Backbone as JSON, one array per atom type, in Angstrom:
{
  "sequence": "RIVAQLEHQVAVVAHVERLVTGKLLAEVFEFTAESRLVDPTFITDFPADISPLAKRKPGEPELTERFELYAGGMELANAFTELNDPDDQRRRFEAQVSVSGGVVDEDYLQALEHGMPPAAGEGIGIDRLVMLLTGARSIRDVILFPLLRPKEG",
  "N": [[-17.39, -16.02, 5.28], [-18.57, -14.26, 3.48], [-20.09, -12.74, 5.23], [-18.06, -11.51, 6.69], [-16.91, -9.96, 4.68], [-19.06, -8.25, 4.12], [-19.32, -6.97, 6.61], [-16.91, -5.62, 6.62], [-17.33, -3.92, 4.44], [-19.47, -2.36, 5.4], [-18.18, -1.11, 7.52], [-16.34, 0.41, 6.09], [-18.05, 2.12, 4.62], [-19.21, 3.49, 6.75], [-17.15, 5.14, 7.51], [-16.58, 6.79, 5.38], [-16.64, 9.58, 5.13], [-14.33, 10.37, 6.44], [-12.33, 9.39, 4.86], [-9.75, 9.97, 2.52], [-9.74, 10.65, -0.99], [-8.06, 8.82, -2.44], [-7.7, 6.75, -0.56], [-10.31, 5.81, -0.32], [-10.71, 4.84, -2.93], [-8.78, 2.8, -2.87], [-9.87, 1.1, -0.9], [-12.27, 0.31, -2.16], [-11.19, -1.0, -4.39], [-9.79, -3.12, -3.1], [-11.92, -4.51, -1.98], [-13.54, -5.19, -4.18], [-12.0, -6.07, -6.4], [-9.36, -7.15, -5.93], [-9.18, -9.91, -5.04], [-9.91, -11.19, -7.33], [-7.88, -11.07, -9.13], [-6.26, -13.25, -10.53], [-4.48, -14.16, -12.55], [-1.1, -13.02, -13.28], [-0.92, -9.59, -12.7], [-0.37, -6.16, -13.2], [-0.97, -3.32, -11.33], [-1.11, 0.08, -11.78], [-0.07, 3.56, -11.34], [-0.89, 4.93, -8.77], [-2.97, 6.79, -6.46], [-1.75, 9.92, -5.21], [-2.32, 10.62, -2.58], [-2.32, 8.3, -1.08], [0.15, 7.33, -1.32], [2.62, 8.27, 0.08], [5.42, 8.38, -0.1], [6.13, 8.16, -2.73], [7.13, 9.36, -5.94], [5.5, 11.95, -7.78], [3.54, 11.53, -10.77], [4.64, 12.71, -13.85], [2.85, 15.33, -15.39], [0.45, 14.39, -14.4], [-0.27, 15.13, -11.54], [-1.85, 14.18, -9.44], [-1.47, 11.52, -9.33], [0.9, 8.79, -8.77], [4.21, 7.47, -9.48], [4.01, 4.45, -9.24], [3.61, 0.93, -8.71], [1.81, -2.15, -8.19], [2.1, -5.66, -7.98], [-0.04, -8.3, -8.65], [-1.2, -11.62, -8.12], [-2.79, -14.77, -8.1], [-4.88, -13.83, -6.58], [-3.88, -12.09, -4.66], [-1.72, -9.48, -3.35], [1.59, -9.36, -4.45], [3.88, -7.82, -4.79], [5.23, -4.5, -4.34], [6.09, -1.41, -5.66], [7.9, 1.64, -6.3], [8.89, 4.89, -7.59], [11.12, 6.75, -5.76], [10.24, 9.58, -3.86], [11.97, 12.55, -4.02], [11.84, 15.22, -3.52], [12.01, 17.63, -1.18], [10.14, 19.65, -0.42], [7.65, 18.88, -1.51], [7.45, 16.45, -0.2], [7.24, 17.31, 2.47], [4.73, 18.64, 2.41], [3.06, 16.46, 1.88], [3.52, 14.79, 4.12], [2.51, 16.51, 6.11], [-0.18, 16.67, 5.33], [-0.9, 14.0, 5.68], [-0.56, 13.72, 8.45], [-2.56, 15.46, 9.32], [-4.83, 14.04, 8.66], [-4.51, 11.4, 9.7], [-3.13, 11.63, 12.07], [-0.18, 11.52, 14.18], [3.29, 12.41, 13.64], [5.3, 14.76, 11.8], [8.13, 13.66, 10.07], [10.86, 15.1, 10.73], [13.62, 14.63, 10.62], [13.92, 12.95, 8.41], [13.05, 14.69, 6.39], [15.02, 16.67, 6.58], [17.24, 15.21, 5.74], [16.47, 14.76, 3.07], [16.6, 17.39, 2.16], [19.31, 17.79, 1.98], [19.89, 16.5, -0.3], [19.01, 13.97, -2.54], [19.65, 11.44, -4.75], [17.97, 10.37, -7.82], [15.92, 7.55, -7.23], [14.61, 4.22, -6.79], [12.43, 1.67, -5.54], [11.59, -1.74, -4.71], [9.5, -4.08, -3.26], [9.03, -7.42, -2.42], [6.77, -9.84, -1.33], [7.94, -12.52, 0.09], [6.78, -14.55, 1.59], [4.17, -14.51, 0.59], [4.65, -15.16, -2.05], [5.54, -17.79, -1.73], [3.15, -18.85, -0.76], [1.61, -18.64, -3.1], [3.03, -20.38, -4.83], [2.83, -22.82, -3.49], [0.16, -23.19, -3.14], [-1.04, -22.61, -0.75], [-3.57, -21.37, 1.43], [-3.53, -19.74, 3.59], [-1.47, -17.38, 5.16], [-0.26, -18.09, 7.49], [0.39, -20.73, 7.18], [2.78, -20.77, 5.86], [4.69, -19.13, 7.02], [7.96, -18.42, 8.26], [8.73, -18.29, 10.94], [7.94, -20.13, 13.59], [7.01, -19.27, 16.08], [5.3, -17.24, 15.59], [3.01, -18.39, 14.76], [-0.31, -19.44, 15.63], [-0.97, -20.97, 18.81], [-1.8, -24.37, 19.15], [-4.57, -26.06, 20.56]],
  "CA": [[-16.55, -15.14, 4.48], [-19.42, -13.19, 2.94], [-20.44, -11.88, 6.36], [-16.87, -10.7, 6.99], [-16.8, -8.95, 3.62], [-20.12, -7.26, 4.32], [-18.96, -6.18, 7.78], [-15.84, -4.73, 6.18], [-17.94, -2.91, 3.58], [-20.23, -1.46, 6.27], [-17.2, -0.29, 8.24], [-15.79, 1.39, 5.13], [-19.09, 3.12, 4.35], [-19.39, 4.29, 7.96], [-16.03, 6.07, 7.66], [-16.3, 7.42, 4.09], [-16.39, 11.01, 5.29], [-12.95, 10.55, 6.89], [-11.37, 8.86, 3.89], [-9.33, 10.78, 1.38], [-10.17, 10.02, -2.24], [-7.23, 7.66, -2.75], [-7.99, 5.68, 0.39], [-11.61, 5.26, -0.71], [-10.46, 4.02, -4.13], [-8.05, 1.6, -2.46], [-10.82, 0.22, -0.21], [-13.17, -0.25, -3.17], [-10.39, -1.95, -5.16], [-9.54, -4.31, -2.29], [-13.17, -5.24, -1.76], [-14.2, -5.65, -5.41], [-11.16, -6.59, -7.48], [-8.11, -7.8, -5.57], [-9.27, -11.38, -4.99], [-10.18, -11.7, -8.69], [-6.67, -10.95, -9.95], [-5.63, -14.56, -10.45], [-3.31, -14.1, -13.43], [-0.23, -11.9, -12.92], [-1.49, -8.31, -13.13], [0.25, -4.97, -12.63], [-1.83, -2.16, -11.12], [-0.18, 1.2, -11.83], [-0.55, 4.93, -11.17], [-1.64, 5.04, -7.52], [-3.21, 8.16, -6.0], [-0.68, 10.5, -4.39], [-2.67, 10.73, -1.16], [-2.06, 7.03, -0.37], [1.52, 6.94, -1.68], [3.33, 9.44, 0.56], [6.86, 8.37, -0.38], [6.33, 7.95, -4.16], [7.2, 10.56, -6.77], [4.31, 12.23, -8.59], [3.65, 11.21, -12.19], [4.69, 13.94, -14.65], [1.63, 15.64, -16.14], [-0.72, 13.94, -13.65], [0.24, 15.24, -10.17], [-2.67, 13.47, -8.46], [-1.03, 10.12, -9.38], [2.33, 8.57, -8.51], [4.93, 6.44, -10.22], [3.96, 3.3, -8.34], [2.83, -0.23, -9.16], [1.74, -3.36, -7.37], [1.93, -6.9, -8.74], [-1.0, -9.23, -8.06], [-1.38, -12.94, -8.73], [-3.42, -15.69, -7.16], [-5.82, -13.11, -5.73], [-3.23, -11.34, -3.58], [-0.6, -8.63, -3.7], [2.89, -10.0, -4.3], [4.97, -6.85, -4.79], [4.9, -3.09, -4.34], [7.29, -0.69, -6.1], [7.67, 3.02, -6.7], [9.99, 5.82, -7.69], [11.21, 7.47, -4.48], [10.07, 11.03, -3.86], [13.18, 13.18, -3.52], [11.57, 16.66, -3.41], [11.68, 17.83, 0.23], [8.96, 20.49, -0.25], [6.49, 18.03, -1.78], [7.39, 15.46, 0.88], [6.72, 17.99, 3.66], [3.29, 18.84, 2.22], [2.38, 15.17, 2.0], [3.57, 14.39, 5.52], [1.58, 17.35, 6.86], [-1.55, 16.23, 4.99], [-1.1, 12.69, 6.31], [-0.71, 13.96, 9.89], [-3.85, 16.09, 9.57], [-5.88, 13.03, 8.5], [-4.29, 10.19, 10.51], [-2.38, 11.89, 13.29], [1.25, 11.24, 14.11], [4.17, 13.58, 13.56], [6.1, 14.91, 10.58], [9.49, 13.17, 10.29], [11.77, 16.21, 10.39], [14.95, 14.1, 10.28], [13.84, 12.49, 7.02], [12.98, 15.89, 5.53], [16.34, 17.3, 6.57], [18.09, 14.38, 4.87], [16.09, 15.06, 1.69], [17.08, 18.74, 1.83], [20.73, 17.69, 1.63], [19.96, 15.95, -1.65], [18.85, 12.53, -2.73], [19.6, 11.16, -6.2], [16.81, 9.56, -8.24], [15.98, 6.19, -6.71], [13.36, 3.46, -6.82], [12.51, 0.47, -4.71], [10.57, -2.77, -4.93], [9.43, -5.06, -2.19], [8.22, -8.59, -2.77], [6.43, -10.66, -0.18], [8.39, -13.9, -0.12], [5.77, -15.44, 2.16], [3.03, -14.59, -0.34], [5.12, -15.9, -3.21], [5.51, -19.2, -1.32], [1.73, -19.22, -0.75], [1.19, -18.82, -4.49], [3.68, -21.55, -5.4], [2.41, -24.05, -2.81], [-1.3, -23.28, -3.08], [-1.51, -22.38, 0.62], [-4.61, -20.35, 1.5], [-3.28, -18.9, 4.76], [-0.07, -17.0, 5.33], [0.23, -18.8, 8.68], [0.9, -22.03, 6.76], [4.08, -20.66, 5.2], [5.64, -18.25, 7.69], [9.17, -19.11, 8.7], [8.95, -18.26, 12.37], [6.83, -20.85, 14.2], [6.5, -18.55, 17.25], [4.25, -16.34, 15.13], [1.83, -19.18, 14.49], [-1.13, -19.59, 16.84], [-0.8, -22.23, 19.53], [-2.91, -25.31, 18.99], [-4.86, -26.66, 21.84]],
  "C": [[-17.37, -13.99, 3.94], [-19.8, -12.21, 4.05], [-19.26, -10.95, 6.7], [-16.69, -9.62, 5.95], [-17.85, -7.86, 3.79], [-19.82, -6.38, 5.53], [-17.87, -5.18, 7.42], [-16.42, -3.59, 5.35], [-18.72, -1.9, 4.43], [-19.28, -0.54, 7.04], [-16.6, 0.78, 7.33], [-16.8, 2.49, 4.88], [-19.28, 4.04, 5.56], [-18.3, 5.36, 8.11], [-15.7, 6.81, 6.37], [-15.96, 8.89, 4.24], [-14.95, 11.29, 5.71], [-11.93, 10.18, 5.83], [-11.03, 9.89, 2.82], [-9.69, 9.99, 0.12], [-9.38, 8.76, -2.56], [-7.5, 6.49, -1.84], [-9.32, 5.02, 0.06], [-11.46, 4.37, -1.95], [-9.75, 2.72, -3.78], [-8.98, 0.6, -1.76], [-11.77, -0.45, -1.2], [-12.43, -1.3, -4.0], [-10.18, -3.24, -4.38], [-10.8, -5.15, -2.12], [-13.72, -5.87, -3.04], [-13.28, -6.37, -6.38], [-9.98, -7.46, -7.07], [-8.18, -9.33, -5.63], [-9.52, -12.0, -6.37], [-8.97, -11.64, -9.61], [-5.85, -12.22, -9.82], [-4.37, -14.61, -11.32], [-2.42, -12.94, -13.02], [-0.73, -10.6, -13.55], [-0.75, -7.18, -12.42], [-0.81, -3.87, -12.53], [-0.89, -0.97, -10.99], [-0.88, 2.52, -11.49], [-1.45, 5.1, -9.96], [-1.86, 6.5, -7.15], [-2.11, 8.65, -5.07], [-1.03, 10.49, -2.91], [-2.56, 9.42, -0.39], [-0.66, 6.5, -0.68], [2.47, 8.05, -1.23], [4.82, 9.49, 0.27], [7.17, 8.22, -1.87], [6.3, 9.27, -4.92], [5.92, 10.71, -7.6], [4.58, 11.92, -10.06], [3.66, 12.52, -12.99], [3.41, 14.13, -15.46], [0.35, 15.22, -15.45], [-0.36, 13.94, -12.15], [-0.62, 14.56, -9.1], [-2.32, 11.99, -8.4], [0.46, 10.02, -9.1], [2.89, 7.48, -9.4], [5.07, 5.22, -9.31], [3.2, 2.16, -9.01], [2.82, -1.3, -8.1], [1.5, -4.53, -8.3], [0.99, -7.8, -7.96], [-0.98, -10.54, -8.83], [-2.01, -13.84, -7.67], [-4.36, -15.0, -6.18], [-5.2, -12.33, -4.6], [-2.08, -10.5, -4.12], [0.7, -9.37, -3.45], [4.03, -9.0, -4.15], [4.43, -5.44, -4.86], [6.18, -2.35, -4.72], [6.92, 0.73, -6.48], [8.98, 3.77, -6.85], [9.98, 6.66, -6.43], [11.04, 8.97, -4.7], [11.33, 11.65, -3.27], [13.06, 14.71, -3.47], [11.15, 16.95, -1.97], [10.44, 18.69, 0.46], [7.68, 19.68, -0.46], [6.33, 17.01, -0.65], [6.83, 16.08, 2.15], [5.21, 18.18, 3.55], [2.53, 17.53, 2.41], [2.39, 14.65, 3.43], [2.57, 15.19, 6.34], [0.13, 16.97, 6.58], [-1.86, 14.91, 5.67], [-1.32, 12.84, 7.82], [-2.08, 14.57, 10.19], [-5.01, 15.09, 9.46], [-5.73, 11.9, 9.52], [-3.61, 10.44, 11.84], [-0.92, 11.55, 13.1], [2.05, 12.52, 14.06], [4.9, 13.57, 12.22], [7.53, 14.49, 10.92], [10.49, 14.23, 9.82], [13.16, 15.72, 10.01], [14.98, 13.63, 8.83], [13.83, 13.68, 6.06], [14.33, 16.6, 5.46], [17.31, 16.52, 5.68], [17.76, 14.64, 3.4], [16.6, 16.42, 1.25], [18.56, 18.74, 1.46], [20.93, 17.06, 0.26], [19.87, 14.44, -1.68], [18.79, 12.28, -4.24], [18.33, 10.38, -6.55], [16.99, 8.12, -7.78], [14.61, 5.53, -6.83], [13.55, 2.24, -5.94], [11.37, -0.47, -5.02], [10.64, -3.75, -3.78], [8.54, -6.21, -2.6], [7.99, -9.41, -1.5], [6.79, -12.11, -0.44], [7.36, -14.88, 0.43], [4.57, -15.59, 1.23], [3.42, -15.33, -1.61], [5.11, -17.4, -2.91], [4.07, -19.69, -1.27], [1.25, -19.52, -2.16], [1.75, -20.11, -5.07], [3.22, -22.86, -4.77], [0.9, -24.23, -2.75], [-1.86, -23.09, -1.68], [-2.53, -21.24, 0.62], [-4.39, -19.39, 2.67], [-1.79, -18.61, 4.87], [0.55, -17.71, 6.53], [0.81, -20.17, 8.31], [2.31, -21.97, 6.2], [5.09, -19.77, 5.93], [6.8, -19.04, 8.27], [9.27, -19.25, 10.21], [7.78, -18.9, 13.1], [6.27, -20.14, 15.43], [5.38, -17.6, 16.86], [2.96, -17.09, 14.8], [1.0, -19.32, 15.76], [-0.86, -20.95, 17.49], [-2.03, -23.09, 19.3], [-3.28, -25.83, 20.36], [-6.08, -26.16, 22.43]]
}
């Protein structure tokens, strides 16, 4: 486990020049803190450059109105206020494409241009919640679809 963590850390350091500030912060957080969040903990105010669909925080445009819930050393939920500004969304999509490749979703932007009321969303990992409640250490032990489990033999 320690070797895997060190290999991950070396891989992150090797690519630091490519990482945007928010991605670097997220990698450091995942490596140093995530597994230590045993009690229910809300992490809030995520960097805008790693939250492309979340609305910016008023007065702090480098942050977004987003939170994640952690417990048992893992992420259980992710939630944010939906970005409904088509101009801001276009800039973020273009920045994301310049860093990671891909294409700008013009259909999504056109839908935003027609108007989207204020909205928010939250996603909870039921499989991770079951892991927490049962004490399972691997997500493979709790997934519903046995075809996704590795074959024994």
